[in-house]
Amino acid sequence: MRLRWRCPSTVLASALLSVIGFAGNLHAQANADWTEPFPPFRIAGDLYYVGSKGLANYLITTSQGHILINSDLEANVPLIRTSVEKLGFKFSDIKILLISHAHWDHDAGSALIKQITGAKYMVMDADVPVVESGGKSDFQYGSTQTLLYQPAKVDRVLHDGDEVKLGDAVLVAHLTPGHTKGCTTWTMKINDDGKTFNVVIVGSPNVNDGYKLVGNTLYPQIAEDYERTFRVLKSLPCDYFLGAHGSYFDMETKYARLKEGVPKAFIDPDGYRKYVEEREQAFRAVLLRQRAAN
Ligand SMILES: [Zn+2]
């Protein structure tokens, strides 16, 4: 069960890369659901799911164009485009591209999406060097050739608490670091049926296999950063619980309920609270283990 909360690629890649040495193949096999199409759907208000089965993308539509969260692998870009078009929107109307964090499964397609749409790419300050180097400056995966990708230039550098506005949409960028240095949790408010709801799109609170929480020379403050992330996540009001992978919030089960006619299947404040608690315990267990071994 713990596996489902992680980027599955990193679990397998880090465990097997050094032993077998063809992570690219393994990567694709281990994560078939990353490039498996999933029906696009409206979550609430002007917020839509346009991701694959395993990688989450969100489209926020406005009268001034649209915002897309995450670009995924390059192979996902045609899938995202098809999903946007199936919903009746134009891919070329995407004006702003955002990401959950600077790992290849959420940002490798950014250069291609910028090229097709001309969207402005807005990224949290501490993730900017990673996306602009195509992953080379990542503290954990920077020297793993199979996980590098086409660099993309950032048009606006974001800082913690910054707002991204387009039309009447307002998204707030919350720095939730540790998983990457600039990992970002996005929040927004949605008006539906005359009520206002809080949306949280979790960046990632996961400690991947191989992460050094103690004595990490490339990321000395990593443990403190995770502590900050859990403080931030626990402070956010949440009605709609979403995240960078559908597995964080049990997307498939909730989608099935939505299809059965439950209109607010994605409202899950209890699920959010439990998820954050469980992920914090997992982080603390790794931290204790690594401290004891050092
Ligand atoms: Zn990740």
CSV table of C-alpha atoms and ligand atoms in Angstrom, one decimal:
chain,number,residue,atom,x,y,z
A,1,MET,CA,0.0,0.0,0.0
A,2,ARG,CA,2.8,2.3,0.7
A,3,LEU,CA,4.0,2.0,-2.9
A,4,ARG,CA,0.9,3.7,-4.2
A,5,TRP,CA,1.7,6.9,-2.6
A,6,ARG,CA,5.1,7.2,-4.3
A,7,CYS,CA,6.3,8.1,-7.7
A,8,PRO,CA,6.4,4.4,-8.7
A,9,SER,CA,9.2,5.0,-11.2
A,10,THR,CA,11.6,6.2,-8.5
A,11,VAL,CA,11.0,3.1,-6.4
A,12,LEU,CA,11.9,0.8,-9.2
A,13,ALA,CA,14.5,2.9,-10.9
A,14,SER,CA,16.6,3.5,-7.8
A,15,ALA,CA,16.4,-0.1,-6.7
A,16,LEU,CA,17.3,-1.6,-10.0
A,17,LEU,CA,19.2,1.0,-11.9
A,18,SER,CA,22.6,0.1,-10.6
A,19,VAL,CA,22.0,-3.7,-10.8
A,20,ILE,CA,20.5,-4.0,-14.2
A,21,GLY,CA,21.4,-0.8,-16.0
A,22,PHE,CA,18.6,-0.3,-18.4
A,23,ALA,CA,16.3,1.9,-16.4
A,24,GLY,CA,14.6,3.3,-19.5
A,25,ASN,CA,12.9,0.0,-20.3
A,26,LEU,CA,12.1,-0.8,-16.8
A,27,HIS,CA,10.7,2.6,-16.3
A,28,ALA,CA,8.3,2.2,-19.2
A,29,GLN,CA,7.2,-1.2,-18.1
A,30,ALA,CA,6.8,-0.3,-14.4
A,31,ASN,CA,4.7,2.7,-15.2
A,32,ALA,CA,2.4,1.6,-18.0
A,33,ASP,CA,-0.4,3.6,-16.5
A,34,TRP,CA,1.6,6.9,-16.9
A,35,THR,CA,0.8,6.9,-20.6
A,36,GLU,CA,-2.5,5.1,-20.4
A,37,PRO,CA,-5.3,7.4,-21.6
A,38,PHE,CA,-8.0,8.3,-19.1
A,39,PRO,CA,-11.3,10.0,-19.9
A,40,PRO,CA,-11.2,13.8,-19.2
A,41,PHE,CA,-13.8,15.1,-16.9
A,42,ARG,CA,-15.1,18.2,-15.0
A,43,ILE,CA,-14.1,18.1,-11.3
A,44,ALA,CA,-16.0,21.2,-10.3
A,45,GLY,CA,-16.6,24.8,-11.6
A,46,ASP,CA,-14.0,25.5,-14.3
A,47,LEU,CA,-11.5,22.9,-13.1
A,48,TYR,CA,-11.1,19.8,-15.2
A,49,TYR,CA,-9.0,16.6,-15.1
A,50,VAL,CA,-7.0,16.1,-18.4
A,51,GLY,CA,-4.4,13.6,-17.2
A,52,SER,CA,-3.6,10.0,-17.9
A,53,LYS,CA,-4.4,7.1,-15.6
A,54,GLY,CA,-1.2,7.5,-13.7
A,55,LEU,CA,-0.1,11.2,-14.1
A,56,ALA,CA,-2.5,14.0,-13.1
A,57,ASN,CA,-3.0,17.1,-15.2
A,58,TYR,CA,-5.5,19.9,-14.4
A,59,LEU,CA,-7.0,22.5,-16.8
A,60,ILE,CA,-8.5,25.7,-15.3
A,61,THR,CA,-10.5,27.5,-18.0
A,62,THR,CA,-11.2,31.2,-18.1
A,63,SER,CA,-12.5,33.8,-20.6
A,64,GLN,CA,-8.9,34.9,-21.1
A,65,GLY,CA,-7.5,31.5,-21.9
A,66,HIS,CA,-6.5,28.5,-19.8
A,67,ILE,CA,-4.0,27.3,-17.2
A,68,LEU,CA,-2.5,23.8,-17.3
A,69,ILE,CA,-0.9,22.1,-14.4
A,70,ASN,CA,1.9,19.6,-15.3
A,71,SER,CA,3.3,18.6,-18.6
A,72,ASP,CA,4.2,15.0,-17.8
A,73,LEU,CA,6.5,13.0,-20.1
A,74,GLU,CA,6.8,14.2,-23.7
A,75,ALA,CA,4.8,11.1,-24.7
A,76,ASN,CA,1.8,12.4,-22.6
A,77,VAL,CA,1.6,15.7,-24.5
A,78,PRO,CA,-0.7,14.3,-27.3
A,79,LEU,CA,-2.9,12.6,-24.7
A,80,ILE,CA,-3.3,15.9,-22.8
A,81,ARG,CA,-4.1,17.7,-26.0
A,82,THR,CA,-6.8,15.1,-26.9
A,83,SER,CA,-8.3,15.4,-23.4
A,84,VAL,CA,-8.4,19.2,-23.6
A,85,GLU,CA,-10.1,19.0,-27.1
A,86,LYS,CA,-12.6,16.3,-26.0
A,87,LEU,CA,-13.8,18.7,-23.4
A,88,GLY,CA,-14.4,21.3,-26.1
A,89,PHE,CA,-11.4,23.6,-25.4
A,90,LYS,CA,-8.5,24.6,-27.6
A,91,PHE,CA,-5.0,23.4,-26.6
A,92,SER,CA,-3.6,26.6,-28.2
A,93,ASP,CA,-5.7,28.6,-25.6
A,94,ILE,CA,-3.4,27.4,-22.8
A,95,LYS,CA,-1.7,30.7,-21.7
A,96,ILE,CA,0.0,29.5,-18.5
A,97,LEU,CA,1.8,26.3,-17.7
A,98,LEU,CA,2.5,25.3,-14.1
A,99,ILE,CA,4.0,22.2,-12.5
A,100,SER,CA,3.7,20.2,-9.2
A,101,HIS,CA,7.4,19.7,-9.0
A,102,ALA,CA,10.5,19.4,-11.1
A,103,HIS,CA,10.6,15.6,-11.7
A,104,TRP,CA,10.4,14.2,-15.3
A,105,ASP,CA,7.0,12.6,-14.8
A,106,HIS,CA,5.5,16.1,-14.3
A,107,ASP,CA,7.8,18.5,-16.3
A,108,ALA,CA,9.5,16.7,-19.2
A,109,GLY,CA,6.9,17.7,-21.7
A,110,SER,CA,7.1,21.4,-20.8
A,111,ALA,CA,9.4,22.5,-23.6
A,112,LEU,CA,7.1,20.8,-26.1
A,113,ILE,CA,3.9,22.4,-24.6
A,114,LYS,CA,5.6,25.8,-24.6
A,115,GLN,CA,6.5,25.4,-28.3
A,116,ILE,CA,3.0,24.3,-29.3
A,117,THR,CA,1.0,26.8,-27.3
A,118,GLY,CA,3.3,29.7,-26.5
A,119,ALA,CA,2.2,29.4,-22.8
A,120,LYS,CA,4.2,31.2,-20.1
A,121,TYR,CA,6.0,28.8,-17.9
A,122,MET,CA,5.8,29.7,-14.2
A,123,VAL,CA,7.9,27.7,-11.7
A,124,MET,CA,8.7,27.9,-8.0
A,125,ASP,CA,12.1,29.6,-7.5
A,126,ALA,CA,14.0,26.5,-6.1
A,127,ASP,CA,12.8,24.3,-8.9
A,128,VAL,CA,13.9,26.7,-11.7
A,129,PRO,CA,17.5,25.5,-12.1
A,130,VAL,CA,16.2,21.9,-12.4
A,131,VAL,CA,13.7,22.5,-15.2
A,132,GLU,CA,16.1,24.9,-17.0
A,133,SER,CA,18.8,22.2,-16.9
A,134,GLY,CA,16.5,19.4,-18.0
A,135,GLY,CA,16.8,17.6,-14.7
A,136,LYS,CA,20.7,17.8,-14.5
A,137,SER,CA,20.7,19.9,-11.3
A,138,ASP,CA,18.3,17.7,-9.4
A,139,PHE,CA,19.9,16.7,-6.1
A,140,GLN,CA,18.9,13.0,-6.4
A,141,TYR,CA,18.5,12.1,-10.1
A,142,GLY,CA,20.7,14.7,-11.9
A,143,SER,CA,23.3,12.2,-13.0
A,144,THR,CA,20.8,9.5,-14.1
A,145,GLN,CA,20.9,9.9,-17.9
A,146,THR,CA,17.6,8.1,-18.5
A,147,LEU,CA,15.7,10.6,-16.3
A,148,LEU,CA,16.9,13.8,-18.1
A,149,TYR,CA,14.7,15.7,-20.5
A,150,GLN,CA,14.6,18.7,-22.8
A,151,PRO,CA,15.2,21.9,-20.8
A,152,ALA,CA,12.5,24.6,-20.8
A,153,LYS,CA,13.0,28.3,-20.1
A,154,VAL,CA,11.0,29.7,-17.2
A,155,ASP,CA,9.1,32.9,-18.0
A,156,ARG,CA,8.1,33.8,-14.4
A,157,VAL,CA,9.9,32.8,-11.2
A,158,LEU,CA,7.4,32.1,-8.4
A,159,HIS,CA,7.9,32.5,-4.7
A,160,ASP,CA,6.1,31.0,-1.8
A,161,GLY,CA,2.6,32.6,-1.6
A,162,ASP,CA,2.6,34.1,-5.1
A,163,GLU,CA,-0.7,34.2,-6.9
A,164,VAL,CA,-1.1,33.2,-10.6
A,165,LYS,CA,-4.0,35.0,-12.1
A,166,LEU,CA,-5.8,34.6,-15.5
A,167,GLY,CA,-9.3,35.9,-16.2
A,168,ASP,CA,-11.2,35.3,-12.9
A,169,ALA,CA,-9.0,32.3,-11.9
A,170,VAL,CA,-6.6,32.8,-9.0
A,171,LEU,CA,-4.1,30.0,-8.0
A,172,VAL,CA,-1.8,30.3,-5.0
A,173,ALA,CA,1.6,28.7,-5.0
A,174,HIS,CA,2.6,27.1,-1.7
A,175,LEU,CA,6.2,26.0,-1.3
A,176,THR,CA,6.1,22.4,0.1
A,177,PRO,CA,9.7,21.4,-0.3
A,178,GLY,CA,11.6,18.2,0.4
A,179,HIS,CA,10.5,15.9,-2.5
A,180,THR,CA,12.1,18.6,-4.7
A,181,LYS,CA,13.5,21.9,-3.5
A,182,GLY,CA,10.7,23.9,-5.1
A,183,CYS,CA,7.9,21.4,-4.8
A,184,THR,CA,4.6,23.3,-5.1
A,185,THR,CA,1.2,22.7,-3.7
A,186,TRP,CA,-1.5,24.6,-5.6
A,187,THR,CA,-4.7,25.9,-4.0
A,188,MET,CA,-7.6,27.7,-5.5
A,189,LYS,CA,-11.2,28.5,-4.6
A,190,ILE,CA,-14.1,27.2,-6.7
A,191,ASN,CA,-17.6,28.5,-6.9
A,192,ASP,CA,-20.2,25.8,-7.4
A,193,ASP,CA,-23.9,25.9,-6.7
A,194,GLY,CA,-23.6,29.3,-5.1
A,195,LYS,CA,-21.0,28.0,-2.6
A,196,THR,CA,-17.2,28.4,-2.3
A,197,PHE,CA,-15.0,25.4,-2.0
A,198,ASN,CA,-11.2,25.0,-1.3
A,199,VAL,CA,-9.2,23.0,-3.7
A,200,VAL,CA,-5.8,21.6,-2.8
A,201,ILE,CA,-3.5,20.0,-5.4
A,202,VAL,CA,-0.7,18.3,-3.4
A,203,GLY,CA,2.8,18.7,-5.0
A,204,SER,CA,4.2,15.6,-3.2
A,205,PRO,CA,5.1,14.8,0.4
A,206,ASN,CA,6.8,11.6,-0.5
A,207,VAL,CA,10.3,10.5,0.5
A,208,ASN,CA,11.6,8.5,-2.4
A,209,ASP,CA,13.7,5.4,-2.0
A,210,GLY,CA,17.4,6.5,-1.9
A,211,TYR,CA,16.6,10.0,-0.5
A,212,LYS,CA,19.1,10.9,2.2
A,213,LEU,CA,17.4,12.9,5.0
A,214,VAL,CA,20.6,12.9,7.1
A,215,GLY,CA,23.9,14.2,5.9
A,216,ASN,CA,22.7,15.1,2.4
A,217,THR,CA,25.5,17.4,1.1
A,218,LEU,CA,23.5,18.4,-2.0
A,219,TYR,CA,20.4,19.2,0.0
A,220,PRO,CA,21.5,19.8,3.7
A,221,GLN,CA,18.1,21.2,4.9
A,222,ILE,CA,16.0,18.4,3.3
A,223,ALA,CA,14.6,17.1,6.6
A,224,GLU,CA,13.6,20.6,7.8
A,225,ASP,CA,12.0,21.2,4.4
A,226,TYR,CA,9.8,18.1,4.8
A,227,GLU,CA,8.9,19.3,8.3
A,228,ARG,CA,7.8,22.6,6.8
A,229,THR,CA,5.8,20.8,4.1
A,230,PHE,CA,3.7,18.9,6.7
A,231,ARG,CA,3.1,22.1,8.7
A,232,VAL,CA,1.9,23.8,5.5
A,233,LEU,CA,-0.3,20.9,4.3
A,234,LYS,CA,-1.9,20.6,7.7
A,235,SER,CA,-2.7,24.3,7.7
A,236,LEU,CA,-4.5,24.3,4.3
A,237,PRO,CA,-8.3,24.2,4.3
A,238,CYS,CA,-9.4,21.5,1.9
A,239,ASP,CA,-12.7,20.4,0.3
A,240,TYR,CA,-11.5,19.1,-3.1
A,241,PHE,CA,-8.4,16.8,-2.4
A,242,LEU,CA,-6.3,16.4,-5.6
A,243,GLY,CA,-2.6,15.8,-6.3
A,244,ALA,CA,0.2,15.2,-8.8
A,245,HIS,CA,-0.7,11.5,-9.2
A,246,GLY,CA,-4.3,10.2,-9.1
A,247,SER,CA,-3.1,7.6,-6.6
A,248,TYR,CA,-2.6,10.2,-3.9
A,249,PHE,CA,-6.4,10.8,-3.7
A,250,ASP,CA,-7.8,7.5,-5.1
A,251,MET,CA,-8.8,9.2,-8.4
A,252,GLU,CA,-10.2,6.0,-10.1
A,253,THR,CA,-12.6,5.2,-7.2
A,254,LYS,CA,-13.8,8.8,-7.0
A,255,TYR,CA,-14.2,9.0,-10.8
A,256,ALA,CA,-16.4,5.8,-10.8
A,257,ARG,CA,-18.6,7.5,-8.1
A,258,LEU,CA,-18.8,10.6,-10.2
A,259,LYS,CA,-20.0,8.5,-13.2
A,260,GLU,CA,-22.6,6.9,-10.9
A,261,GLY,CA,-24.1,10.3,-10.4
A,262,VAL,CA,-22.4,11.5,-7.2
A,263,PRO,CA,-21.7,15.2,-8.2
A,264,LYS,CA,-19.1,16.0,-5.5
A,265,ALA,CA,-17.3,12.8,-5.5
A,266,PHE,CA,-13.9,14.6,-5.2
A,267,ILE,CA,-14.8,16.5,-2.0
A,268,ASP,CA,-12.9,14.6,0.6
A,269,PRO,CA,-11.6,16.7,3.6
A,270,ASP,CA,-11.2,13.5,5.8
A,271,GLY,CA,-9.3,11.7,3.1
A,272,TYR,CA,-6.9,14.7,2.8
A,273,ARG,CA,-6.3,14.9,6.5
A,274,LYS,CA,-5.6,11.1,6.7
A,275,TYR,CA,-3.4,11.2,3.7
A,276,VAL,CA,-1.2,14.0,5.1
A,277,GLU,CA,-1.0,12.2,8.5
A,278,GLU,CA,0.0,8.9,6.9
A,279,ARG,CA,2.6,10.6,4.8
A,280,GLU,CA,4.0,12.4,7.8
A,281,GLN,CA,4.3,9.2,9.7
A,282,ALA,CA,6.1,7.6,6.8
A,283,PHE,CA,8.6,10.5,6.6
A,284,ARG,CA,9.2,10.3,10.4
A,285,ALA,CA,9.9,6.6,10.2
A,286,VAL,CA,12.5,7.1,7.5
A,287,LEU,CA,14.1,10.0,9.4
A,288,LEU,CA,14.3,7.9,12.6
A,289,ARG,CA,15.8,5.0,10.8
A,290,GLN,CA,18.4,7.1,9.0
A,291,ARG,CA,19.3,9.0,12.3
A,292,ALA,CA,19.8,5.7,14.1
A,293,ALA,CA,22.1,4.5,11.3
A,294,ASN,CA,24.3,7.6,11.3
B,1,ZN,ZN,8.3,13.3,-7.9
